[in-house]
Amino acid sequence: MHAPSFLRCLAVAAALITLVDAINPIEVKGTRLFEIGSGKPFQVKGVDYYPRPNAGKDDVNNHDVFTDDYEDMWRPHIQEFVALGVNTIRLYAVDPFKPHDKFMCALSAAGIYVVVDLAALCENCAITKDPYPACYPPQLKTRGQQIITAFSKYNNVLAFSAGNEVNHFVKDMKVNAPCQKKFLRDMRAFIDSCAANMRYIPVGVVLADSDRDDNTLYYSCRTDPADTLENAEWYGLNAYLQCDAPATATSIGPGYKKLLDDFKSYKLPIPALMTEYGCLNKGFPTIKGYAAQRTWMDAAWLLSSEFVDVFAGGLAFEFSTENANSKADAPFPFTSFGTQNYGLGYFDPATCEGTAASPCTYKRMPNFDLLAAQYNASKTASLPAKSAYTPSITTFPACPSSVPTLKSIVWPSDTTKDELCPDLKQTKLCPGDIIHTGGKPSGMAKGPNSTTTAPAKSTGGSSSAGAAATATAVAVGMTTWSLLA
């Protein structure tokens, strides 16, 4: 007679005290990625994420909809990420003054990492198309440091990107590339100066696929060989190369074969990522009434043994079709081929605004399941752990001779005062997380993050260790449900 009441009490107790296992941050060693602590290998199986609604005030480009205030919009998508098999998402714009705890901690609990862009489309928020040094507004240095400070507490920040496709806005990469490289260096220098307070979060850059040789080599080189902060710590490429509908997972297509050959020839000592991929082509099959559904053979190639020594994975473009971009040639419900119909799914109904009053329901397209099949089939079990891996390339490539050295340019940003370093001991962490730091500032890039301190508080208000003394824990995936004894 009392069993139902007892079970209800257990359910209430489980809901009240929820402990989440800490997610291990990711670090770079050579051209590969590893979990800090466990040393397990990590490959990026990602998706580019911008859940732009079909209508309303948030139907705009490059807007931060990942804050606590937008929980109604993003919360349902986390279960979609899990079903898709992704372990990483990419954010194109964030506001460092808005709260992101709910979003980042929900992702952390699901085992999902985040690549955070330090640039955005607002005024003085990105490298411009002006000739150097004017293309680097000093305000950008401050904003970049503010984003790093705001997001340094999240152990599931995989990396920071210093910019997205600055080469797309100029005819010659030499016009503004020095600005992008200098901003990247400034962000690395800030993290290094704060190493006693935070971990070394890798800073890289994302480029469009033009002038492939010069861009890749320039951002990966050191124009001053003595400056260990100049080079990107990872290199991202937005490239849409697999447009061949009959392609198979076992035979690498010509676009990816050339990509692999090119990057092997660069001999980069850092990991490369495909930060956007997923070509659109009318020749892809029609499935369940949806035309031109991408088969995602390139996902299988990227995660294969042929690519693993050069590429650390990739992020498919994109989670949801943006109605504002697609409606001209592939309108809602996006069943036809369109030059901007990039979604793995879309939002319904046609006029949804992504609010509690006008919610957007995510509808999967067939190519969602095709990508999920590739991601979920890919395993890292055959890859060596960090302790068993020795990088084969340890020197940086020579810089293109046509681009000036950073120290030969007078930079207005050098007179901009740095922001204060984050104090993570005074900051609320995600449940179960601990603080990782890089050690003492050195004026140069250090090795792996090493120091751990200060266990985070659980959502029940007691530390993980304290709760364990008074509770019986039952592990369920990434979450530990603690039932009161």
CSV table of C-alpha atoms in Angstrom, one decimal:
chain,number,residue,atom,x,y,z
A,1,MET,CA,0.0,0.0,0.0
A,2,HIS,CA,2.9,2.4,0.7
A,3,ALA,CA,5.0,1.5,-2.3
A,4,PRO,CA,3.6,4.2,-4.6
A,5,SER,CA,4.2,6.9,-2.0
A,6,PHE,CA,7.8,5.6,-1.4
A,7,LEU,CA,8.5,5.6,-5.1
A,8,ARG,CA,7.2,9.1,-5.4
A,9,CYS,CA,9.5,10.2,-2.6
A,10,LEU,CA,12.5,8.6,-4.4
A,11,ALA,CA,11.5,10.4,-7.6
A,12,VAL,CA,11.3,13.7,-5.8
A,13,ALA,CA,14.6,13.1,-4.1
A,14,ALA,CA,16.2,12.3,-7.5
A,15,ALA,CA,14.9,15.5,-9.0
A,16,LEU,CA,16.1,17.6,-6.0
A,17,ILE,CA,19.7,16.4,-5.9
A,18,THR,CA,21.2,16.0,-9.3
A,19,LEU,CA,25.0,15.6,-9.6
A,20,VAL,CA,26.6,15.9,-13.1
A,21,ASP,CA,29.9,14.3,-13.8
A,22,ALA,CA,32.5,16.9,-14.8
A,23,ILE,CA,33.2,17.0,-18.5
A,24,ASN,CA,36.9,16.8,-19.3
A,25,PRO,CA,38.3,19.8,-21.2
A,26,ILE,CA,40.0,19.1,-24.5
A,27,GLU,CA,43.7,20.0,-25.3
A,28,VAL,CA,45.9,20.0,-28.4
A,29,LYS,CA,48.9,17.7,-28.8
A,30,GLY,CA,50.4,17.9,-32.2
A,31,THR,CA,47.7,17.5,-34.9
A,32,ARG,CA,45.3,15.7,-32.6
A,33,LEU,CA,42.9,16.4,-29.7
A,34,PHE,CA,42.7,14.7,-26.3
A,35,GLU,CA,40.7,14.8,-23.1
A,36,ILE,CA,42.6,16.4,-20.3
A,37,GLY,CA,43.0,14.0,-17.4
A,38,SER,CA,41.9,10.8,-19.2
A,39,GLY,CA,44.1,11.3,-22.2
A,40,LYS,CA,41.4,9.8,-24.4
A,41,PRO,CA,41.5,10.7,-28.1
A,42,PHE,CA,38.9,13.1,-29.3
A,43,GLN,CA,37.6,13.8,-32.8
A,44,VAL,CA,35.2,16.6,-33.6
A,45,LYS,CA,31.8,15.4,-34.8
A,46,GLY,CA,30.0,18.7,-35.0
A,47,VAL,CA,27.3,20.9,-36.4
A,48,ASP,CA,27.2,24.6,-37.0
A,49,TYR,CA,24.4,26.0,-34.9
A,50,TYR,CA,22.3,29.1,-35.4
A,51,PRO,CA,18.6,28.4,-34.6
A,52,ARG,CA,17.2,31.4,-36.4
A,53,PRO,CA,13.4,31.4,-36.2
A,54,ASN,CA,11.2,31.8,-39.3
A,55,ALA,CA,9.7,35.2,-38.1
A,56,GLY,CA,9.7,37.7,-35.3
A,57,LYS,CA,12.2,40.0,-33.7
A,58,ASP,CA,14.9,37.3,-33.6
A,59,ASP,CA,14.7,36.6,-37.3
A,60,VAL,CA,18.0,38.3,-37.8
A,61,ASN,CA,21.6,37.3,-38.6
A,62,ASN,CA,24.4,36.8,-36.1
A,63,HIS,CA,22.4,37.2,-32.9
A,64,ASP,CA,23.2,35.7,-29.5
A,65,VAL,CA,20.2,33.4,-28.8
A,66,PHE,CA,22.2,31.1,-26.5
A,67,THR,CA,21.5,33.0,-23.3
A,68,ASP,CA,19.4,32.0,-20.3
A,69,ASP,CA,16.6,34.2,-21.6
A,70,TYR,CA,16.3,32.1,-24.8
A,71,GLU,CA,16.0,28.8,-23.0
A,72,ASP,CA,12.6,28.1,-24.7
A,73,MET,CA,14.3,28.4,-28.1
A,74,TRP,CA,17.5,26.2,-27.6
A,75,ARG,CA,16.5,23.7,-24.8
A,76,PRO,CA,14.6,21.3,-27.2
A,77,HIS,CA,17.6,21.1,-29.5
A,78,ILE,CA,20.0,19.4,-27.1
A,79,GLN,CA,18.1,16.1,-27.5
A,80,GLU,CA,18.5,16.6,-31.3
A,81,PHE,CA,22.3,17.0,-30.9
A,82,VAL,CA,22.4,13.8,-29.0
A,83,ALA,CA,20.4,11.9,-31.6
A,84,LEU,CA,22.6,13.4,-34.3
A,85,GLY,CA,25.7,12.0,-32.6
A,86,VAL,CA,27.5,15.3,-32.3
A,87,ASN,CA,30.0,16.1,-29.6
A,88,THR,CA,30.6,19.7,-30.7
A,89,ILE,CA,28.7,22.7,-31.9
A,90,ARG,CA,29.9,26.0,-33.2
A,91,LEU,CA,28.5,29.4,-32.2
A,92,TYR,CA,29.0,32.3,-34.6
A,93,ALA,CA,28.3,35.2,-32.2
A,94,VAL,CA,28.0,35.7,-28.4
A,95,ASP,CA,27.4,38.6,-26.1
A,96,PRO,CA,29.9,38.5,-23.2
A,97,PHE,CA,27.6,40.5,-21.0
A,98,LYS,CA,24.7,38.1,-21.2
A,99,PRO,CA,24.3,34.9,-19.0
A,100,HIS,CA,25.1,31.6,-20.8
A,101,ASP,CA,25.1,29.3,-17.8
A,102,LYS,CA,21.9,27.4,-18.6
A,103,PHE,CA,23.0,26.8,-22.2
A,104,MET,CA,26.6,25.8,-21.6
A,105,CYS,CA,25.8,23.6,-18.6
A,106,ALA,CA,23.0,21.8,-20.4
A,107,LEU,CA,25.4,21.1,-23.2
A,108,SER,CA,28.0,20.0,-20.7
A,109,ALA,CA,25.6,17.5,-19.1
A,110,ALA,CA,25.0,16.0,-22.5
A,111,GLY,CA,28.7,15.7,-23.2
A,112,ILE,CA,28.8,18.4,-25.9
A,113,TYR,CA,31.6,20.9,-26.5
A,114,VAL,CA,31.5,24.3,-28.0
A,115,VAL,CA,33.6,26.3,-30.5
A,116,VAL,CA,33.0,30.0,-29.6
A,117,ASP,CA,33.7,32.7,-32.2
A,118,LEU,CA,35.3,35.9,-30.8
A,119,ALA,CA,34.1,38.0,-33.6
A,120,ALA,CA,30.6,39.1,-34.7
A,121,LEU,CA,28.9,41.4,-37.2
A,122,CYS,CA,28.4,44.4,-34.8
A,123,GLU,CA,30.5,47.6,-35.1
A,124,ASN,CA,34.1,47.1,-34.2
A,125,CYS,CA,33.4,43.4,-33.4
A,126,ALA,CA,35.5,41.8,-36.2
A,127,ILE,CA,38.4,42.3,-38.5
A,128,THR,CA,37.3,44.6,-41.4
A,129,LYS,CA,38.1,44.8,-45.1
A,130,ASP,CA,40.2,47.9,-44.6
A,131,PRO,CA,44.0,47.6,-45.3
A,132,TYR,CA,46.1,46.8,-42.3
A,133,PRO,CA,46.5,48.1,-39.6
A,134,ALA,CA,43.1,49.9,-39.8
A,135,CYS,CA,41.3,46.6,-40.3
A,136,TYR,CA,41.9,45.8,-36.6
A,137,PRO,CA,39.8,48.1,-34.4
A,138,PRO,CA,41.2,48.4,-30.9
A,139,GLN,CA,37.7,47.8,-29.4
A,140,LEU,CA,37.9,44.3,-30.9
A,141,LYS,CA,40.8,43.4,-28.6
A,142,THR,CA,38.7,44.4,-25.6
A,143,ARG,CA,35.6,42.5,-26.7
A,144,GLY,CA,37.6,39.4,-27.5
A,145,GLN,CA,39.1,39.4,-24.0
A,146,GLN,CA,35.7,39.9,-22.5
A,147,ILE,CA,34.4,36.8,-24.3
A,148,ILE,CA,37.4,34.8,-23.2
A,149,THR,CA,36.8,35.9,-19.6
A,150,ALA,CA,33.1,35.1,-19.7
A,151,PHE,CA,33.5,31.6,-21.3
A,152,SER,CA,36.8,30.5,-19.6
A,153,LYS,CA,34.8,28.9,-16.7
A,154,TYR,CA,33.1,26.4,-19.0
A,155,ASN,CA,35.1,23.2,-19.3
A,156,ASN,CA,33.2,22.3,-22.5
A,157,VAL,CA,34.6,25.2,-24.4
A,158,LEU,CA,36.6,23.3,-27.0
A,159,ALA,CA,38.3,26.3,-28.6
A,160,PHE,CA,38.0,30.0,-29.5
A,161,SER,CA,37.9,31.2,-33.1
A,162,ALA,CA,39.5,34.5,-33.7
A,163,GLY,CA,37.5,35.2,-36.8
A,164,ASN,CA,35.3,33.7,-39.6
A,165,GLU,CA,36.2,34.1,-43.3
A,166,VAL,CA,37.9,37.5,-43.2
A,167,ASN,CA,39.4,36.6,-46.6
A,168,HIS,CA,35.9,36.5,-48.0
A,169,PHE,CA,35.6,40.3,-48.0
A,170,VAL,CA,38.9,41.2,-49.8
A,171,LYS,CA,40.3,40.3,-53.2
A,172,ASP,CA,43.8,39.8,-51.8
A,173,MET,CA,44.4,38.1,-48.5
A,174,LYS,CA,47.3,40.4,-47.8
A,175,VAL,CA,45.0,43.4,-47.3
A,176,ASN,CA,43.6,42.3,-43.9
A,177,ALA,CA,45.3,39.0,-43.0
A,178,PRO,CA,47.9,40.7,-40.8
A,179,CYS,CA,45.0,42.2,-38.7
A,180,GLN,CA,43.5,38.8,-38.2
A,181,LYS,CA,46.8,37.2,-37.3
A,182,LYS,CA,47.6,40.1,-34.8
A,183,PHE,CA,44.2,39.7,-33.2
A,184,LEU,CA,44.7,36.0,-32.8
A,185,ARG,CA,48.1,36.7,-31.2
A,186,ASP,CA,46.6,39.2,-28.8
A,187,MET,CA,44.0,36.7,-27.7
A,188,ARG,CA,46.6,34.0,-27.1
A,189,ALA,CA,48.8,36.5,-25.2
A,190,PHE,CA,45.8,37.4,-22.9
A,191,ILE,CA,45.1,33.7,-22.1
A,192,ASP,CA,48.8,33.2,-21.5
A,193,SER,CA,48.9,36.2,-19.1
A,194,CYS,CA,46.0,34.7,-17.2
A,195,ALA,CA,47.4,31.1,-17.1
A,196,ALA,CA,47.4,31.1,-13.3
A,197,ASN,CA,43.7,31.7,-13.3
A,198,MET,CA,42.4,29.7,-16.3
A,199,ARG,CA,43.3,26.9,-18.6
A,200,TYR,CA,44.9,27.2,-22.0
A,201,ILE,CA,41.9,27.2,-24.3
A,202,PRO,CA,43.1,26.8,-27.9
A,203,VAL,CA,42.7,29.9,-30.2
A,204,GLY,CA,42.4,29.3,-33.9
A,205,VAL,CA,40.9,30.9,-36.9
A,206,VAL,CA,38.4,30.0,-39.7
A,207,LEU,CA,39.0,30.9,-43.3
A,208,ALA,CA,37.0,30.6,-46.5
A,209,ASP,CA,38.5,28.2,-49.1
A,210,SER,CA,40.3,30.7,-51.3
A,211,ASP,CA,44.0,31.2,-51.6
A,212,ARG,CA,44.2,27.9,-49.7
A,213,ASP,CA,48.0,27.6,-49.7
A,214,ASP,CA,48.8,31.1,-48.6
A,215,ASN,CA,46.1,31.4,-45.9
A,216,THR,CA,46.8,28.0,-44.4
A,217,LEU,CA,50.6,28.6,-44.2
A,218,TYR,CA,50.3,32.2,-43.0
A,219,TYR,CA,48.1,31.6,-40.0
A,220,SER,CA,50.1,28.5,-39.1
A,221,CYS,CA,53.5,30.1,-39.3
A,222,ARG,CA,55.5,32.6,-37.1
A,223,THR,CA,56.6,35.7,-38.9
A,224,ASP,CA,58.9,36.2,-35.9
A,225,PRO,CA,60.3,32.7,-35.1
A,226,ALA,CA,60.9,33.7,-31.5
A,227,ASP,CA,57.3,34.6,-31.0
A,228,THR,CA,55.5,31.5,-29.8
A,229,LEU,CA,52.1,33.1,-29.6
A,230,GLU,CA,51.9,34.1,-33.3
A,231,ASN,CA,50.6,30.9,-34.8
A,232,ALA,CA,47.0,29.6,-34.7
A,233,GLU,CA,46.6,26.7,-32.4
A,234,TRP,CA,44.2,25.1,-34.8
A,235,TYR,CA,43.2,26.0,-38.3
A,236,GLY,CA,39.6,25.9,-39.6
A,237,LEU,CA,38.5,25.8,-43.2
A,238,ASN,CA,35.0,26.4,-44.5
A,239,ALA,CA,34.9,24.3,-47.7
A,240,TYR,CA,32.1,22.5,-49.6
A,241,LEU,CA,33.8,19.9,-51.6
A,242,GLN,CA,31.8,16.7,-51.8
A,243,CYS,CA,29.0,17.3,-54.4
A,244,ASP,CA,29.1,13.9,-56.0
A,245,ALA,CA,25.8,12.0,-55.3
A,246,PRO,CA,27.1,8.5,-56.2
A,247,ALA,CA,30.1,8.8,-53.8
A,248,THR,CA,30.7,6.0,-51.3
A,249,ALA,CA,32.2,6.0,-47.8
A,250,THR,CA,35.0,3.7,-48.9
A,251,SER,CA,36.3,5.8,-51.8
A,252,ILE,CA,37.5,9.3,-51.1
A,253,GLY,CA,36.2,11.8,-53.7
A,254,PRO,CA,38.5,14.1,-55.7
A,255,GLY,CA,37.8,17.3,-53.8
A,256,TYR,CA,38.7,15.6,-50.5
A,257,LYS,CA,41.6,13.8,-52.0
A,258,LYS,CA,43.1,17.2,-53.1
A,259,LEU,CA,42.3,18.7,-49.7
A,260,LEU,CA,44.1,15.9,-48.0
A,261,ASP,CA,47.1,16.1,-50.3
A,262,ASP,CA,47.3,19.9,-49.9
A,263,PHE,CA,47.2,19.7,-46.1
A,264,LYS,CA,49.8,16.9,-46.0
A,265,SER,CA,52.1,19.1,-48.1
A,266,TYR,CA,51.7,22.0,-45.7
A,267,LYS,CA,53.2,19.9,-42.8
A,268,LEU,CA,51.2,21.8,-40.1
A,269,PRO,CA,52.1,20.9,-36.5
A,270,ILE,CA,48.6,21.9,-35.4
A,271,PRO,CA,45.2,20.2,-36.0
A,272,ALA,CA,43.0,21.3,-38.9
A,273,LEU,CA,39.2,21.3,-38.8
A,274,MET,CA,36.5,21.5,-41.4
A,275,THR,CA,34.5,24.2,-39.7
A,276,GLU,CA,31.8,24.2,-42.4
A,277,TYR,CA,31.2,21.4,-44.8
A,278,GLY,CA,28.3,19.8,-46.7
A,279,CYS,CA,27.9,20.7,-50.4
A,280,LEU,CA,24.5,21.2,-51.9
A,281,ASN,CA,23.7,19.6,-55.3
A,282,LYS,CA,20.6,18.8,-57.2
A,283,GLY,CA,22.0,15.4,-57.9
A,284,PHE,CA,21.6,14.2,-54.3
A,285,PRO,CA,18.6,11.9,-53.9
A,286,THR,CA,15.0,12.8,-53.1
A,287,ILE,CA,14.0,11.1,-49.9
A,288,LYS,CA,10.5,11.1,-48.4
A,289,GLY,CA,9.6,14.1,-50.6
A,290,TYR,CA,12.7,16.2,-49.7
A,291,ALA,CA,14.9,16.9,-52.7
A,292,ALA,CA,18.7,16.9,-52.8
A,293,GLN,CA,19.3,15.2,-49.5
A,294,ARG,CA,23.1,15.2,-48.7
A,295,THR,CA,24.4,11.7,-48.1
A,296,TRP,CA,27.3,12.9,-45.9
A,297,MET,CA,30.0,10.5,-47.3
A,298,ASP,CA,32.5,13.3,-46.5
A,299,ALA,CA,31.7,12.9,-42.8
A,300,ALA,CA,32.9,9.3,-43.0
A,301,TRP,CA,36.1,10.4,-44.9
A,302,LEU,CA,36.9,13.1,-42.4
A,303,LEU,CA,36.8,10.8,-39.5
A,304,SER,CA,38.6,7.9,-41.2
A,305,SER,CA,42.2,6.7,-40.7
A,306,GLU,CA,43.3,8.5,-43.9
A,307,PHE,CA,42.5,11.9,-42.5
A,308,VAL,CA,43.2,11.4,-38.8
A,309,ASP,CA,46.9,12.6,-38.9
A,310,VAL,CA,45.9,15.9,-40.5
A,311,PHE,CA,42.2,16.7,-39.7
A,312,ALA,CA,40.7,16.4,-36.2
A,313,GLY,CA,37.2,16.2,-37.5
A,314,GLY,CA,34.6,18.8,-38.7
A,315,LEU,CA,31.3,20.6,-38.3
A,316,ALA,CA,28.5,20.1,-40.7
A,317,PHE,CA,26.6,23.2,-42.0
A,318,GLU,CA,24.0,23.6,-40.6
A,319,PHE,CA,21.5,22.5,-37.9
A,320,SER,CA,18.5,24.3,-39.4
A,321,THR,CA,17.6,25.9,-42.7
A,322,GLU,CA,17.3,29.7,-42.2
A,323,ASN,CA,14.0,30.7,-43.7
A,324,ALA,CA,15.2,34.3,-44.5
A,325,ASN,CA,18.0,32.9,-46.7
A,326,SER,CA,16.2,30.0,-48.3
A,327,LYS,CA,12.8,31.3,-49.1
A,328,ALA,CA,13.8,32.9,-52.4
A,329,ASP,CA,14.3,29.5,-54.1
A,330,ALA,CA,13.3,26.9,-51.6
A,331,PRO,CA,10.5,28.2,-49.4
A,332,PHE,CA,8.9,26.6,-46.3
A,333,PRO,CA,8.6,23.7,-45.8
A,334,PHE,CA,11.9,23.5,-47.7
A,335,THR,CA,11.2,20.3,-49.6
A,336,SER,CA,12.8,21.6,-52.9
A,337,PHE,CA,16.4,22.1,-53.8
A,338,GLY,CA,17.7,25.6,-52.9
A,339,THR,CA,21.1,27.3,-52.9
A,340,GLN,CA,20.7,28.2,-49.2
A,341,ASN,CA,18.7,25.1,-48.0
A,342,TYR,CA,21.5,23.8,-45.9
A,343,GLY,CA,19.5,22.5,-42.9
A,344,LEU,CA,19.6,19.1,-41.4
A,345,GLY,CA,16.1,20.1,-40.4
A,346,TYR,CA,13.8,23.2,-40.2
A,347,PHE,CA,11.4,25.0,-37.9
A,348,ASP,CA,7.7,24.7,-38.0
A,349,PRO,CA,5.3,26.5,-38.4
A,350,ALA,CA,6.2,28.9,-41.1
A,351,THR,CA,5.6,32.0,-38.9
A,352,CYS,CA,7.1,30.7,-35.7
A,353,GLU,CA,9.2,33.2,-33.6
A,354,GLY,CA,11.0,30.9,-31.3
A,355,THR,CA,9.3,32.2,-28.1
A,356,ALA,CA,7.0,30.6,-25.5
A,357,ALA,CA,4.0,32.2,-27.2
A,358,SER,CA,5.1,31.3,-30.7
A,359,PRO,CA,7.4,28.2,-30.4
A,360,CYS,CA,9.4,26.7,-33.2
A,361,THR,CA,9.3,22.9,-33.5
A,362,TYR,CA,12.3,21.3,-35.0
A,363,LYS,CA,11.5,18.9,-37.9
A,364,ARG,CA,14.3,16.6,-39.1
A,365,MET,CA,15.0,16.3,-42.8
A,366,PRO,CA,16.2,12.9,-44.1
A,367,ASN,CA,19.8,14.1,-44.4
A,368,PHE,CA,19.7,14.5,-40.5
A,369,ASP,CA,19.5,10.7,-40.2
A,370,LEU,CA,22.2,10.2,-42.9
A,371,LEU,CA,24.7,12.3,-41.0
A,372,ALA,CA,23.7,10.7,-37.7
A,373,ALA,CA,24.5,7.3,-39.2
A,374,GLN,CA,28.0,8.5,-40.1
A,375,TYR,CA,28.7,10.2,-36.7
A,376,ASN,CA,27.3,7.4,-34.6
A,377,ALA,CA,29.3,4.8,-36.5
A,378,SER,CA,32.6,6.6,-36.0
A,379,LYS,CA,34.6,5.5,-33.0
A,380,THR,CA,37.9,6.6,-31.5
A,381,ALA,CA,38.8,3.3,-30.0
A,382,SER,CA,41.5,2.6,-32.6
A,383,LEU,CA,43.3,5.9,-32.0
A,384,PRO,CA,46.1,6.1,-29.5
A,385,ALA,CA,45.7,7.8,-26.1
A,386,LYS,CA,47.7,11.0,-25.5
A,387,SER,CA,50.5,9.1,-23.6
A,388,ALA,CA,51.0,6.8,-26.6
A,389,TYR,CA,51.0,9.5,-29.3
A,390,THR,CA,54.1,11.2,-30.5
A,391,PRO,CA,53.6,14.0,-33.1
A,392,SER,CA,55.4,13.4,-36.3
A,393,ILE,CA,55.6,17.2,-37.2
A,394,THR,CA,57.0,19.6,-34.6
A,395,THR,CA,58.2,22.6,-36.6
A,396,PHE,CA,56.2,25.4,-38.1
A,397,PRO,CA,56.0,26.1,-41.8
A,398,ALA,CA,57.7,29.0,-43.5
A,399,CYS,CA,55.6,32.1,-43.9
A,400,PRO,CA,54.6,33.3,-47.3
A,401,SER,CA,57.2,35.9,-48.3
A,402,SER,CA,54.6,38.4,-49.7
A,403,VAL,CA,53.0,39.1,-46.2
A,404,PRO,CA,54.7,41.4,-43.8
A,405,THR,CA,55.9,40.4,-40.3
A,406,LEU,CA,53.6,41.5,-37.4
A,407,LYS,CA,56.3,43.3,-35.6
A,408,SER,CA,57.0,45.5,-38.6
A,409,ILE,CA,53.6,47.1,-38.2
A,410,VAL,CA,52.5,49.7,-35.7
A,411,TRP,CA,49.3,48.4,-34.1
A,412,PRO,CA,46.9,50.7,-32.3
A,413,SER,CA,45.7,47.7,-30.3
A,414,ASP,CA,49.0,47.6,-28.5
A,415,THR,CA,48.0,50.7,-26.5
A,416,THR,CA,44.7,49.2,-25.4
A,417,LYS,CA,44.7,48.2,-21.8
A,418,ASP,CA,44.1,44.5,-21.2
A,419,GLU,CA,41.0,43.3,-19.3
A,420,LEU,CA,41.3,41.8,-15.8
A,421,CYS,CA,41.9,38.0,-15.8
A,422,PRO,CA,39.0,35.9,-14.8
A,423,ASP,CA,38.7,34.8,-11.1
A,424,LEU,CA,37.0,31.4,-11.5
A,425,LYS,CA,37.1,30.7,-7.7
A,426,GLN,CA,34.5,33.5,-7.4
A,427,THR,CA,32.4,32.2,-10.3
A,428,LYS,CA,29.6,29.7,-10.4
A,429,LEU,CA,30.6,26.6,-12.4
A,430,CYS,CA,28.6,24.0,-14.1
A,431,PRO,CA,27.6,21.1,-11.7
A,432,GLY,CA,30.5,18.7,-11.2
A,433,ASP,CA,33.1,20.9,-12.9
A,434,ILE,CA,36.5,21.7,-11.5
A,435,ILE,CA,38.9,24.6,-12.3
A,436,HIS,CA,41.7,23.8,-14.7
A,437,THR,CA,44.6,26.3,-15.0
A,438,GLY,CA,47.6,26.5,-17.1
A,439,GLY,CA,50.1,27.4,-14.4
A,440,LYS,CA,52.2,30.5,-14.1
A,441,PRO,CA,52.2,33.1,-17.0
A,442,SER,CA,55.3,32.8,-19.0
A,443,GLY,CA,55.1,35.2,-21.9
A,444,MET,CA,55.0,32.3,-24.2
A,445,ALA,CA,52.7,29.4,-25.0
A,446,LYS,CA,52.9,26.6,-22.4
A,447,GLY,CA,52.4,22.9,-22.7
A,448,PRO,CA,49.3,21.1,-21.5
A,449,ASN,CA,47.0,22.4,-18.8
A,450,SER,CA,48.0,21.0,-15.5
A,451,THR,CA,46.4,22.4,-12.3
A,452,THR,CA,43.0,21.5,-11.0
A,453,THR,CA,41.4,23.0,-7.9
A,454,ALA,CA,38.0,24.0,-6.4
A,455,PRO,CA,35.3,21.4,-6.9
A,456,ALA,CA,32.1,23.0,-8.3
A,457,LYS,CA,28.9,23.0,-6.3
A,458,SER,CA,26.1,20.6,-7.1
A,459,THR,CA,22.6,21.9,-8.0
A,460,GLY,CA,21.5,20.7,-4.5
A,461,GLY,CA,23.8,23.2,-2.8
A,462,SER,CA,26.4,20.7,-1.5
A,463,SER,CA,29.7,19.6,-3.1
A,464,SER,CA,29.9,16.3,-5.0
A,465,ALA,CA,32.1,14.8,-2.2
A,466,GLY,CA,29.7,15.9,0.5
A,467,ALA,CA,26.6,14.6,-1.3
A,468,ALA,CA,28.3,11.3,-1.9
A,469,ALA,CA,28.6,10.8,1.8
A,470,THR,CA,24.9,11.0,2.4
A,471,ALA,CA,23.5,9.7,-0.9
A,472,THR,CA,23.3,6.6,-3.0
A,473,ALA,CA,24.4,7.4,-6.5
A,474,VAL,CA,23.1,5.7,-9.6
A,475,ALA,CA,24.9,6.6,-12.8
A,476,VAL,CA,22.8,7.3,-15.9
A,477,GLY,CA,25.0,8.4,-18.9
A,478,MET,CA,26.6,11.7,-18.1
A,479,THR,CA,24.2,12.4,-15.2
A,480,THR,CA,24.4,10.9,-11.7
A,481,TRP,CA,21.0,10.8,-9.9
A,482,SER,CA,21.5,10.8,-6.2
A,483,LEU,CA,18.8,9.2,-4.1
A,484,LEU,CA,18.6,10.3,-0.4
A,485,ALA,CA,19.6,7.4,1.9
